[in-house]
C-alpha cells in the first residue's frame, strides 16, 4: 500500500529494520524464501548490527537450500552476538549438513558451554556423536539428559532411535 510505504520511509532506520525483520517471519512460514531474503537484506542494510536479522537471513537461505549463504549469514550473527547459543546451534546444523561433523559438534559444544541447561544443545551433541560413531559418548550424553527430566519431544525421538539402532528394543519402547 502506498500509505504504508510513506510511513515506512518516514520511520527511523532502526524501526524500519525491526518492521522488515518482523515481516520476514510470515514469509518464511509460508516458504516464501526469496521474499524473506529480500526483507532481511533490507533490514541488515538499515541496521547492520541486528544479529537477529542475520540469524533469520541464515534461516531463509537454508530454507532455499543455499547452505553457504546461510553459513555466511549466521557467521555474521555470531560475530555480532558471540554469547547467543542459538547461533552456534544453527551453524552447527549447517556445518553438519555440509559434511563437517567435527566443526558442527564444536559449535554444539560451544552452545552448551554458553547455556549449560539447554536441552536442545545437549540433544544435538548426543545425536552428532551417535552419527559420528561415538556410541559410548552419545549413550552417556543421552543418559545424562534423561536423568535431568527432558522436556522436548526431539530428545525422546532421537534417544529412542539411538536405542533401537543399538538393539535395545525394550528400553527404546519404555
Coordinates of C-alpha atoms in Angstrom, one line a residue:
X1 CA 0.0 0.0 0.0
X2 CA 1.3 3.5 -0.9
X3 CA 0.4 4.9 2.5
X4 CA 2.4 2.2 4.3
X5 CA 5.4 2.9 2.1
X6 CA 5.3 6.6 3.1
X7 CA 5.0 5.7 6.8
X8 CA 7.9 3.2 6.5
X9 CA 10.2 5.6 4.8
X10 CA 9.5 8.3 7.3
X11 CA 10.3 6.0 10.2
X12 CA 13.8 5.9 11.8
X13 CA 16.1 3.3 10.3
X14 CA 16.1 1.1 13.4
X15 CA 12.3 1.0 13.4
X16 CA 12.1 0.2 9.7
X17 CA 14.7 -2.6 10.2
X18 CA 12.6 -4.1 13.0
X19 CA 9.4 -3.9 10.9
X20 CA 11.2 -5.6 8.0
X21 CA 12.5 -8.3 10.3
X22 CA 9.1 -8.9 11.7
X23 CA 7.5 -9.0 8.2
X24 CA 10.0 -11.7 7.2
X25 CA 8.7 -14.3 9.7
X26 CA 5.3 -14.9 7.9
X27 CA 7.1 -15.0 4.6
X28 CA 9.4 -17.7 6.0
X29 CA 6.5 -19.6 7.5
X30 CA 4.8 -19.6 4.0
X31 CA 8.0 -20.8 2.4
X32 CA 8.5 -17.5 0.5
X33 CA 12.2 -17.6 0.9
X34 CA 13.1 -15.0 -1.7
X35 CA 10.7 -12.5 -0.2
X36 CA 12.1 -13.2 3.3
X37 CA 15.6 -12.8 2.0
X38 CA 14.7 -9.5 0.4
X39 CA 13.1 -8.2 3.5
X40 CA 16.0 -9.3 5.7
X41 CA 18.6 -7.9 3.3
X42 CA 16.9 -4.5 3.7
X43 CA 16.8 -4.9 7.5
X44 CA 20.5 -5.6 7.8
X45 CA 21.3 -2.7 5.3
X46 CA 19.4 -0.4 7.7
X47 CA 20.7 -1.9 10.9
X48 CA 23.9 -4.0 10.2
X49 CA 24.3 -4.8 13.9
X50 CA 20.9 -6.6 14.2
X51 CA 22.1 -10.1 14.9
X52 CA 18.5 -11.5 14.9
X53 CA 18.0 -10.4 11.3
X54 CA 21.3 -12.0 10.3
X55 CA 20.2 -15.3 12.0
X56 CA 16.8 -15.2 10.3
X57 CA 18.6 -14.4 7.0
X58 CA 20.6 -17.6 7.6
X59 CA 17.3 -19.5 8.1
X60 CA 15.9 -18.1 4.9
X61 CA 18.9 -19.1 2.9
X62 CA 18.8 -22.6 4.5
X63 CA 15.2 -22.9 3.5
X64 CA 16.1 -22.1 0.0
X65 CA 18.9 -24.6 0.0
X66 CA 21.7 -22.1 -0.1
X67 CA 23.8 -23.6 2.7
X68 CA 27.0 -21.5 2.1
X69 CA 25.0 -18.2 2.2
X70 CA 23.2 -19.5 5.3
X71 CA 26.6 -20.1 6.9
X72 CA 27.9 -16.6 5.9
X73 CA 24.8 -15.0 7.5
X74 CA 25.0 -17.0 10.7
X75 CA 28.7 -16.2 10.9
X76 CA 27.7 -12.5 11.0
X77 CA 25.1 -13.2 13.7
X78 CA 27.8 -14.9 15.8
X79 CA 30.3 -12.0 15.2
X80 CA 27.6 -9.6 16.4
X81 CA 26.3 -11.7 19.3
X82 CA 29.0 -14.2 20.3
X83 CA 27.2 -15.2 23.5
X84 CA 24.0 -16.2 21.8
X85 CA 24.0 -20.0 21.9
X86 CA 21.2 -20.3 19.3
X87 CA 23.5 -19.0 16.6
X88 CA 26.1 -21.8 17.4
X89 CA 23.3 -24.4 17.3
X90 CA 22.2 -23.2 13.9
X91 CA 25.7 -23.0 12.5
X92 CA 26.5 -26.5 13.9
X93 CA 23.5 -27.9 12.0
X94 CA 24.6 -26.2 8.8
X95 CA 28.2 -27.4 9.1
X96 CA 27.0 -31.0 9.7
X97 CA 24.8 -30.7 6.6
X98 CA 28.0 -29.7 4.6
X99 CA 29.7 -32.9 5.9
X100 CA 31.9 -31.1 8.5
X101 CA 30.6 -33.0 11.6
X102 CA 33.7 -32.1 13.7
X103 CA 33.1 -28.4 13.2
X104 CA 29.3 -28.8 13.8
X105 CA 30.0 -30.7 17.0
X106 CA 32.4 -28.0 18.2
X107 CA 29.6 -25.4 17.7
X108 CA 27.1 -27.6 19.6
X109 CA 29.6 -27.8 22.4
X110 CA 30.1 -24.0 22.4
X111 CA 26.3 -23.6 22.6
X112 CA 26.2 -26.0 25.6
X113 CA 29.1 -24.0 27.3
X114 CA 27.1 -20.8 26.8
X115 CA 23.9 -22.3 28.0
X116 CA 24.6 -25.5 30.0
X117 CA 21.0 -26.3 30.7
X118 CA 20.0 -26.1 27.0
X119 CA 18.4 -29.5 26.3
X120 CA 18.4 -28.8 22.6
X121 CA 22.2 -28.3 22.5
X122 CA 22.8 -31.4 24.6
X123 CA 20.4 -33.5 22.4
X124 CA 22.1 -32.3 19.2
X125 CA 25.5 -33.2 20.7
X126 CA 24.3 -36.7 21.5
X127 CA 22.8 -37.1 18.0
X128 CA 26.0 -35.8 16.4
X129 CA 28.1 -38.2 18.5
X130 CA 25.9 -41.1 17.5
X131 CA 26.1 -40.2 13.8
X132 CA 29.9 -39.9 14.2
X133 CA 30.1 -43.5 15.6
X134 CA 31.0 -42.3 19.1
X135 CA 28.3 -44.5 20.6
X136 CA 29.5 -44.7 24.2
X137 CA 29.9 -40.9 24.5
X138 CA 26.5 -40.5 22.8
X139 CA 25.0 -43.0 25.3
X140 CA 26.4 -41.1 28.2
X141 CA 25.1 -37.8 26.9
X142 CA 21.6 -39.2 26.3
X143 CA 21.6 -40.8 29.8
X144 CA 22.6 -37.5 31.4
X145 CA 19.8 -35.7 29.6
X146 CA 17.3 -38.4 30.6
X147 CA 18.3 -38.1 34.2
X148 CA 17.6 -34.3 34.1
X149 CA 13.9 -35.0 33.1
X150 CA 13.9 -34.0 29.4
X151 CA 11.0 -31.8 28.2
X152 CA 11.5 -31.8 24.4
X153 CA 9.9 -34.4 22.1
X154 CA 13.0 -34.3 19.9
X155 CA 15.1 -35.8 22.7
X156 CA 12.7 -38.7 23.2
X157 CA 12.5 -39.4 19.4
X158 CA 16.3 -39.2 19.0
X159 CA 17.1 -41.2 22.1
X160 CA 14.6 -43.9 21.1
X161 CA 16.1 -44.1 17.6
X162 CA 19.6 -44.4 19.1
X163 CA 18.5 -47.2 21.4
X164 CA 16.7 -49.0 18.5
X165 CA 19.9 -48.8 16.4
X166 CA 21.8 -50.4 19.4
X167 CA 19.2 -53.2 19.5
X168 CA 17.9 -52.1 22.9
X169 CA 14.2 -52.5 21.9
X170 CA 12.7 -52.8 25.4
X171 CA 14.4 -49.6 26.7
X172 CA 13.5 -47.7 23.4
X173 CA 9.8 -48.5 23.9
X174 CA 9.5 -47.5 27.5

